[in-house]
PDB file of C-alpha atoms in Angstrom:
ATOM      1  CA  ASP A  42     -47.284 -15.573 -55.605  1.00 94.00           C
ATOM      2  CA  ILE A  43     -48.780 -12.485 -55.029  1.00 96.00           C
ATOM      3  CA  VAL A  44     -48.469  -9.507 -57.288  1.00 97.00           C
ATOM      4  CA  LEU A  45     -48.662  -5.780 -56.047  1.00 98.00           C
ATOM      5  CA  THR A  46     -48.989  -3.281 -58.968  1.00 98.00           C
ATOM      6  CA  GLN A  47     -48.025  -0.011 -57.908  1.00 98.00           C
ATOM      7  CA  SER A  48     -49.694   3.398 -59.748  1.00 95.00           C
ATOM      8  CA  PRO A  49     -49.164   5.634 -61.006  1.00 96.00           C
ATOM      9  CA  GLY A  50     -46.070   4.797 -62.624  1.00 96.00           C
ATOM     10  CA  SER A  51     -44.703   8.119 -63.093  1.00 97.00           C
ATOM     11  CA  LEU A  52     -45.510  10.834 -60.945  1.00 96.00           C
ATOM     12  CA  THR A  53     -43.907  14.330 -61.988  1.00 97.00           C
ATOM     13  CA  LEU A  54     -44.144  17.125 -58.936  1.00 97.00           C
ATOM     14  CA  SER A  55     -42.934  20.378 -57.876  1.00 97.00           C
ATOM     15  CA  PRO A  56     -41.028  21.159 -54.965  1.00 97.00           C
ATOM     16  CA  GLY A  57     -43.256  21.640 -51.634  1.00 97.00           C
ATOM     17  CA  GLU A  58     -46.104  19.332 -53.040  1.00 97.00           C
ATOM     18  CA  ARG A  59     -47.772  15.796 -51.731  1.00 97.00           C
ATOM     19  CA  ALA A  60     -47.281  12.542 -53.946  1.00 97.00           C
ATOM     20  CA  THR A  61     -49.563   9.709 -52.942  1.00 98.00           C
ATOM     21  CA  LEU A  62     -48.387   6.835 -53.865  1.00 98.00           C
ATOM     22  CA  SER A  63     -50.364   3.468 -54.294  1.00 98.00           C
ATOM     23  CA  CYS A  64     -49.897  -0.253 -53.557  1.00 98.00           C
ATOM     24  CA  ARG A  65     -51.981  -2.999 -54.592  1.00 98.00           C
ATOM     25  CA  ALA A  66     -51.667  -6.154 -53.984  1.00 98.00           C
ATOM     26  CA  SER A  67     -53.530  -9.457 -55.548  1.00 97.00           C
ATOM     27  CA  GLN A  68     -54.439 -11.747 -51.871  1.00 97.00           C
ATOM     28  CA  SER A  69     -54.775  -9.788 -48.575  1.00 97.00           C
ATOM     29  CA  VAL A  70     -50.896  -9.195 -46.598  1.00 97.00           C
ATOM     30  CA  ASN A  71     -50.540  -8.946 -43.346  1.00 96.00           C
ATOM     31  CA  VAL A  72     -49.981  -5.230 -42.746  1.00 96.00           C
ATOM     32  CA  ASN A  73     -46.185  -5.860 -40.939  1.00 96.00           C
ATOM     33  CA  PHE A  74     -45.107  -7.340 -43.430  1.00 97.00           C
ATOM     34  CA  LEU A  75     -45.519  -4.756 -46.062  1.00 98.00           C
ATOM     35  CA  ALA A  76     -42.196  -2.435 -46.431  1.00 98.00           C
ATOM     36  CA  TRP A  77     -41.031   0.798 -48.649  1.00 98.00           C
ATOM     37  CA  TYR A  78     -38.672   1.171 -50.610  1.00 98.00           C
ATOM     38  CA  GLN A  79     -36.782   4.566 -52.571  1.00 98.00           C
ATOM     39  CA  GLN A  80     -34.645   3.894 -55.115  1.00 97.00           C
ATOM     40  CA  LYS A  81     -32.164   6.817 -56.301  1.00 96.00           C
ATOM     41  CA  PRO A  82     -30.202   6.621 -59.609  1.00 92.00           C
ATOM     42  CA  GLY A  83     -26.914   4.459 -59.636  1.00 92.00           C
ATOM     43  CA  GLN A  84     -28.076   3.510 -55.893  1.00 96.00           C
ATOM     44  CA  ALA A  85     -29.081   0.115 -54.183  1.00 97.00           C
ATOM     45  CA  PRO A  86     -32.143   0.351 -52.888  1.00 97.00           C
ATOM     46  CA  ARG A  87     -32.888   2.136 -48.663  1.00 97.00           C
ATOM     47  CA  LEU A  88     -36.234   1.544 -46.654  1.00 98.00           C
ATOM     48  CA  LEU A  89     -38.344   3.911 -45.971  1.00 98.00           C
ATOM     49  CA  LEU A  90     -41.131   1.920 -44.113  1.00 98.00           C
ATOM     50  CA  TYR A  91     -41.890  -1.157 -42.739  1.00 97.00           C
ATOM     51  CA  ALA A  92     -44.968  -2.724 -41.254  1.00 96.00           C
ATOM     52  CA  ALA A  93     -46.864  -0.649 -43.899  1.00 96.00           C
ATOM     53  CA  TYR A  94     -46.202   2.007 -41.594  1.00 96.00           C
ATOM     54  CA  LEU A  95     -43.030   2.504 -39.248  1.00 97.00           C
ATOM     55  CA  ARG A  96     -40.303   4.841 -40.173  1.00 97.00           C
ATOM     56  CA  PRO A  97     -36.479   3.887 -39.629  1.00 95.00           C
ATOM     57  CA  THR A  98     -35.047   6.246 -37.556  1.00 95.00           C
ATOM     58  CA  ASP A  99     -33.129   7.604 -40.422  1.00 94.00           C
ATOM     59  CA  ILE A 100     -36.338   8.628 -42.411  1.00 96.00           C
ATOM     60  CA  PRO A 101     -37.463  11.648 -42.218  1.00 96.00           C
ATOM     61  CA  ASP A 102     -41.290  12.677 -40.842  1.00 95.00           C
ATOM     62  CA  ARG A 103     -42.552  13.663 -44.852  1.00 97.00           C
ATOM     63  CA  PHE A 104     -42.462   9.604 -45.676  1.00 98.00           C
ATOM     64  CA  SER A 105     -45.414   7.811 -43.766  1.00 97.00           C
ATOM     65  CA  GLY A 106     -47.222   4.890 -44.751  1.00 98.00           C
ATOM     66  CA  SER A 107     -50.719   3.279 -44.432  1.00 97.00           C
ATOM     67  CA  GLY A 108     -53.149   0.801 -45.749  1.00 97.00           C
ATOM     68  CA  SER A 109     -54.274  -2.471 -45.219  1.00 96.00           C
ATOM     69  CA  GLY A 110     -55.457  -5.817 -46.652  1.00 96.00           C
ATOM     70  CA  THR A 111     -54.851  -5.632 -50.451  1.00 97.00           C
ATOM     71  CA  ASP A 112     -54.366  -1.282 -50.475  1.00 98.00           C
ATOM     72  CA  PHE A 113     -51.425   0.560 -49.391  1.00 98.00           C
ATOM     73  CA  THR A 114     -50.441   3.953 -49.794  1.00 98.00           C
ATOM     74  CA  LEU A 115     -46.876   6.130 -49.194  1.00 98.00           C
ATOM     75  CA  THR A 116     -46.845   9.406 -48.676  1.00 98.00           C
ATOM     76  CA  ILE A 117     -44.457  11.906 -49.607  1.00 98.00           C
ATOM     77  CA  ASN A 118     -45.379  15.557 -48.102  1.00 97.00           C
ATOM     78  CA  ARG A 119     -43.357  18.350 -48.936  1.00 97.00           C
ATOM     79  CA  LEU A 120     -41.730  17.470 -52.063  1.00 97.00           C
ATOM     80  CA  GLN A 121     -37.981  18.037 -52.027  1.00 96.00           C
ATOM     81  CA  PRO A 122     -35.469  17.879 -55.227  1.00 96.00           C
ATOM     82  CA  GLU A 123     -33.528  14.827 -53.465  1.00 96.00           C
ATOM     83  CA  ASP A 124     -36.783  12.551 -53.581  1.00 97.00           C
ATOM     84  CA  VAL A 125     -36.357  12.026 -56.714  1.00 97.00           C
ATOM     85  CA  GLY A 126     -36.302   8.003 -57.438  1.00 97.00           C
ATOM     86  CA  VAL A 127     -38.080   5.540 -58.247  1.00 97.00           C
ATOM     87  CA  TYR A 128     -39.991   3.567 -55.175  1.00 98.00           C
ATOM     88  CA  TYR A 129     -40.617   0.054 -54.243  1.00 98.00           C
ATOM     89  CA  CYS A 130     -43.661  -1.466 -52.481  1.00 98.00           C
ATOM     90  CA  GLN A 131     -42.889  -5.693 -50.723  1.00 98.00           C
ATOM     91  CA  GLN A 132     -44.448  -7.977 -49.193  1.00 97.00           C
ATOM     92  CA  ARG A 133     -43.174 -10.857 -47.161  1.00 96.00           C
ATOM     93  CA  GLY A 134     -46.234 -12.234 -46.241  1.00 93.00           C
ATOM     94  CA  ALA A 135     -46.211 -15.057 -48.279  1.00 92.00           C
ATOM     95  CA  SER A 136     -43.339 -16.615 -49.959  1.00 91.00           C
ATOM     96  CA  PRO A 137     -41.904 -15.928 -52.219  1.00 95.00           C
ATOM     97  CA  LEU A 138     -40.985 -12.310 -51.302  1.00 96.00           C
ATOM     98  CA  THR A 139     -42.134 -10.187 -54.236  1.00 97.00           C
ATOM     99  CA  PHE A 140     -42.197  -6.291 -55.070  1.00 98.00           C
ATOM    100  CA  GLY A 141     -43.939  -3.743 -56.638  1.00 97.00           C
ATOM    101  CA  GLN A 142     -42.725  -2.594 -60.094  1.00 96.00           C
ATOM    102  CA  GLY A 143     -41.968   0.693 -58.579  1.00 96.00           C
ATOM    103  CA  THR A 144     -43.108   4.450 -59.249  1.00 97.00           C
ATOM    104  CA  ARG A 145     -40.683   6.879 -60.328  1.00 97.00           C
ATOM    105  CA  VAL A 146     -41.148  10.179 -58.726  1.00 97.00           C
ATOM    106  CA  GLN A 147     -39.519  13.707 -60.474  1.00 97.00           C
ATOM    107  CA  ILE A 148     -39.250  16.402 -59.259  1.00 92.00           C
TER     108      ILE A 148
ATOM    109  CA  GLN B 151     -25.176  -1.499 -38.048  1.00 78.00           C
ATOM    110  CA  VAL B 152     -24.254  -4.452 -40.826  1.00 91.00           C
ATOM    111  CA  ARG B 153     -22.250  -3.949 -43.747  1.00 95.00           C
ATOM    112  CA  LEU B 154     -22.578  -5.793 -46.970  1.00 97.00           C
ATOM    113  CA  GLN B 155     -20.294  -6.451 -49.398  1.00 97.00           C
ATOM    114  CA  ALA B 156     -21.010  -8.290 -52.700  1.00 97.00           C
ATOM    115  CA  SER B 157     -18.747  -9.532 -55.064  1.00 97.00           C
ATOM    116  CA  GLY B 158     -17.528 -11.992 -58.104  1.00 95.00           C
ATOM    117  CA  PRO B 159     -17.075 -12.263 -61.810  1.00 95.00           C
ATOM    118  CA  GLY B 160     -18.972  -9.131 -63.847  1.00 94.00           C
ATOM    119  CA  LEU B 161     -18.908 -11.597 -66.953  1.00 97.00           C
ATOM    120  CA  VAL B 162     -19.900 -14.936 -67.115  1.00 98.00           C
ATOM    121  CA  ARG B 163     -20.935 -17.221 -70.209  1.00 98.00           C
ATOM    122  CA  PRO B 164     -24.224 -19.004 -71.597  1.00 97.00           C
ATOM    123  CA  SER B 165     -24.965 -22.080 -69.776  1.00 97.00           C
ATOM    124  CA  GLU B 166     -22.079 -21.685 -67.324  1.00 98.00           C
ATOM    125  CA  THR B 167     -22.404 -21.216 -63.849  1.00 98.00           C
ATOM    126  CA  LEU B 168     -22.740 -17.647 -61.852  1.00 98.00           C
ATOM    127  CA  SER B 169     -21.077 -17.368 -58.455  1.00 98.00           C
ATOM    128  CA  LEU B 170     -20.977 -14.434 -55.931  1.00 98.00           C
ATOM    129  CA  THR B 171     -20.024 -14.225 -52.698  1.00 98.00           C
ATOM    130  CA  CYS B 172     -21.185 -11.387 -49.846  1.00 97.00           C
ATOM    131  CA  SER B 173     -18.840 -10.451 -47.476  1.00 97.00           C
ATOM    132  CA  VAL B 174     -20.333  -9.577 -43.889  1.00 95.00           C
ATOM    133  CA  SER B 175     -19.526  -7.359 -41.386  1.00 94.00           C
ATOM    134  CA  GLY B 176     -20.983  -7.828 -37.930  1.00 88.00           C
ATOM    135  CA  ASP B 177     -23.631 -10.320 -36.608  1.00 87.00           C
ATOM    136  CA  MET B 178     -24.837 -13.235 -39.495  1.00 86.00           C
ATOM    137  CA  SER B 179     -28.613 -13.361 -39.503  1.00 89.00           C
ATOM    138  CA  ARG B 180     -30.830 -13.626 -42.123  1.00 94.00           C
ATOM    139  CA  PHE B 181     -29.711 -12.837 -45.931  1.00 96.00           C
ATOM    140  CA  SER B 182     -31.627 -12.222 -49.627  1.00 97.00           C
ATOM    141  CA  TRP B 183     -29.890 -12.108 -52.561  1.00 98.00           C
ATOM    142  CA  ILE B 184     -32.293 -10.023 -55.262  1.00 98.00           C
ATOM    143  CA  ARG B 185     -31.500  -9.218 -58.634  1.00 98.00           C
ATOM    144  CA  GLN B 186     -32.192  -5.833 -60.866  1.00 97.00           C
ATOM    145  CA  SER B 187     -32.443  -6.139 -64.581  1.00 93.00           C
ATOM    146  CA  PRO B 188     -31.264  -3.236 -67.226  1.00 81.00           C
ATOM    147  CA  GLY B 189     -34.075  -0.549 -66.349  1.00 77.00           C
ATOM    148  CA  LYS B 190     -36.612  -3.379 -64.759  1.00 79.00           C
ATOM    149  CA  GLY B 191     -37.705  -3.530 -61.173  1.00 86.00           C
ATOM    150  CA  LEU B 192     -36.971  -5.965 -58.218  1.00 96.00           C
ATOM    151  CA  GLN B 193     -36.840  -9.741 -58.371  1.00 97.00           C
ATOM    152  CA  TRP B 194     -35.870 -11.373 -55.409  1.00 98.00           C
ATOM    153  CA  ILE B 195     -34.178 -15.167 -55.415  1.00 98.00           C
ATOM    154  CA  GLY B 196     -33.495 -16.543 -52.943  1.00 97.00           C
ATOM    155  CA  SER B 197     -32.685 -16.500 -48.890  1.00 96.00           C
ATOM    156  CA  PHE B 198     -29.941 -17.705 -46.140  1.00 94.00           C
ATOM    157  CA  SER B 199     -30.924 -17.644 -42.342  1.00 91.00           C
ATOM    158  CA  ASP B 200     -27.765 -18.978 -39.644  1.00 84.00           C
ATOM    159  CA  GLY B 201     -29.343 -22.292 -38.571  1.00 82.00           C
ATOM    160  CA  GLY B 202     -32.683 -22.453 -41.529  1.00 84.00           C
ATOM    161  CA  THR B 203     -33.202 -24.025 -44.832  1.00 89.00           C
ATOM    162  CA  PRO B 204     -32.217 -21.824 -47.757  1.00 93.00           C
ATOM    163  CA  GLN B 205     -35.598 -20.073 -48.899  1.00 95.00           C
ATOM    164  CA  TYR B 206     -35.991 -19.601 -53.433  1.00 97.00           C
ATOM    165  CA  ASN B 207     -38.150 -18.040 -55.607  1.00 97.00           C
ATOM    166  CA  PRO B 208     -39.672 -20.876 -56.919  1.00 96.00           C
ATOM    167  CA  SER B 209     -39.023 -19.735 -60.068  1.00 95.00           C
ATOM    168  CA  LEU B 210     -35.173 -19.965 -60.241  1.00 97.00           C
ATOM    169  CA  ARG B 211     -35.068 -23.092 -57.698  1.00 96.00           C
ATOM    170  CA  ARG B 212     -34.014 -25.858 -60.036  1.00 97.00           C
ATOM    171  CA  ARG B 213     -30.964 -23.434 -60.867  1.00 98.00           C
ATOM    172  CA  VAL B 214     -30.016 -21.827 -57.712  1.00 98.00           C
ATOM    173  CA  THR B 215     -28.326 -22.259 -54.036  1.00 97.00           C
ATOM    174  CA  ILE B 216     -27.187 -19.844 -51.632  1.00 97.00           C
ATOM    175  CA  LEU B 217     -25.495 -21.457 -48.830  1.00 95.00           C
ATOM    176  CA  GLY B 218     -23.748 -18.987 -46.009  1.00 93.00           C
ATOM    177  CA  ASP B 219     -20.236 -19.573 -44.300  1.00 92.00           C
ATOM    178  CA  THR B 220     -20.825 -17.909 -40.721  1.00 89.00           C
ATOM    179  CA  SER B 221     -17.485 -18.538 -39.649  1.00 91.00           C
ATOM    180  CA  ARG B 222     -15.974 -16.912 -42.851  1.00 92.00           C
ATOM    181  CA  LYS B 223     -19.452 -14.100 -42.500  1.00 93.00           C
ATOM    182  CA  GLN B 224     -20.321 -14.698 -46.018  1.00 95.00           C
ATOM    183  CA  VAL B 225     -23.230 -15.275 -47.965  1.00 96.00           C
ATOM    184  CA  SER B 226     -22.896 -17.099 -51.609  1.00 97.00           C
ATOM    185  CA  LEU B 227     -25.092 -17.089 -54.499  1.00 98.00           C
ATOM    186  CA  ARG B 228     -24.882 -20.021 -57.105  1.00 98.00           C
ATOM    187  CA  LEU B 229     -27.001 -19.839 -60.053  1.00 98.00           C
ATOM    188  CA  THR B 230     -26.443 -22.748 -63.044  1.00 98.00           C
ATOM    189  CA  SER B 231     -27.255 -22.173 -66.466  1.00 98.00           C
ATOM    190  CA  VAL B 232     -27.331 -18.789 -67.186  1.00 98.00           C
ATOM    191  CA  THR B 233     -28.382 -17.129 -70.343  1.00 97.00           C
ATOM    192  CA  ALA B 234     -29.346 -13.393 -70.874  1.00 95.00           C
ATOM    193  CA  ALA B 235     -31.898 -13.031 -68.961  1.00 95.00           C
ATOM    194  CA  ASP B 236     -29.775 -13.602 -65.513  1.00 96.00           C
ATOM    195  CA  THR B 237     -28.051 -10.774 -66.766  1.00 97.00           C
ATOM    196  CA  ALA B 238     -28.435  -8.074 -63.678  1.00 97.00           C
ATOM    197  CA  LEU B 239     -27.451  -5.960 -61.059  1.00 97.00           C
ATOM    198  CA  TYR B 240     -27.293  -8.393 -58.344  1.00 98.00           C
ATOM    199  CA  TYR B 241     -27.872  -6.965 -54.326  1.00 98.00           C
ATOM    200  CA  CYS B 242     -27.594  -8.611 -51.446  1.00 98.00           C
ATOM    201  CA  ALA B 243     -29.405  -7.743 -48.631  1.00 98.00           C
ATOM    202  CA  ARG B 244     -29.830  -8.063 -44.558  1.00 96.00           C
ATOM    203  CA  GLU B 245     -33.515 -10.087 -44.260  1.00 95.00           C
ATOM    204  CA  ASN B 246     -35.439  -8.943 -40.320  1.00 94.00           C
ATOM    205  CA  PHE B 247     -36.499 -12.036 -39.002  1.00 89.00           C
ATOM    206  CA  ALA B 248     -39.648 -10.618 -37.574  1.00 91.00           C
ATOM    207  CA  TYR B 249     -40.911  -7.987 -40.271  1.00 92.00           C
ATOM    208  CA  GLY B 250     -39.428  -9.411 -43.806  1.00 93.00           C
ATOM    209  CA  PHE B 251     -37.833  -5.813 -44.725  1.00 96.00           C
ATOM    210  CA  LEU B 252     -34.689  -5.238 -46.247  1.00 97.00           C
ATOM    211  CA  ASP B 253     -32.777  -3.027 -44.033  1.00 95.00           C
ATOM    212  CA  SER B 254     -29.276  -3.294 -45.468  1.00 96.00           C
ATOM    213  CA  TRP B 255     -28.145  -3.401 -48.768  1.00 97.00           C
ATOM    214  CA  SER B 256     -25.059  -4.387 -50.307  1.00 97.00           C
ATOM    215  CA  GLN B 257     -23.918  -1.910 -53.435  1.00 96.00           C
ATOM    216  CA  GLY B 258     -25.078  -3.746 -56.714  1.00 94.00           C
ATOM    217  CA  THR B 259     -22.601  -6.077 -58.730  1.00 97.00           C
ATOM    218  CA  LEU B 260     -23.281  -6.097 -62.042  1.00 96.00           C
ATOM    219  CA  VAL B 261     -22.902  -9.326 -63.678  1.00 97.00           C
ATOM    220  CA  THR B 262     -23.456  -9.273 -67.544  1.00 97.00           C
ATOM    221  CA  VAL B 263     -23.743 -13.080 -69.199  1.00 97.00           C
ATOM    222  CA  SER B 264     -22.636 -13.311 -72.494  1.00 95.00           C
ATOM    223  CA  PRO B 265     -20.385 -15.361 -74.857  1.00 94.00           C
TER     224      PRO B 265
END
């Protein structure tokens, strides 16, 4: 299995700041098969980015992604109170589909 | 836009079989079951695609069956010989064929394994 390790485990920032979340894979992941999700308390995860940096149409451009190979990054610019939650990376480049353990963002 | 609704018993006895149904409003394509243990992360259980072979997480393969009924627009999950470790919030989600991301999720349905 491809293990995805996210860091930091949690971070606390102020509104307007930038959050940088890391996802490191135990082996190389095709960039097309790396996605990010946001999970707010009591809700199902919500797709934020796919193919490492592509945004669904309903996701604001404050959310951006980068990376390749084994290292991927989710950046949240201009943090807002509604960005509180846990963020997960996910890969589908190899079976089984796996998720990182999550990064908790508090504001 | 597809809408998904997961349903099933909230309580299952140890050693029995957990059965859940995902009802799909929209086109049938590829759907995955994912679970989240209390306070824990996300674990992919397996997927069904119309016309394809189900895929399973090797860690659960011996106990899992995922089937689809395109006429009723439902995807079912069966997990046999459950233990307390199978207590979790269970989600179904639509999986994109090309990129493998999960773009629509059901609400979670909590299944507790307890005597």
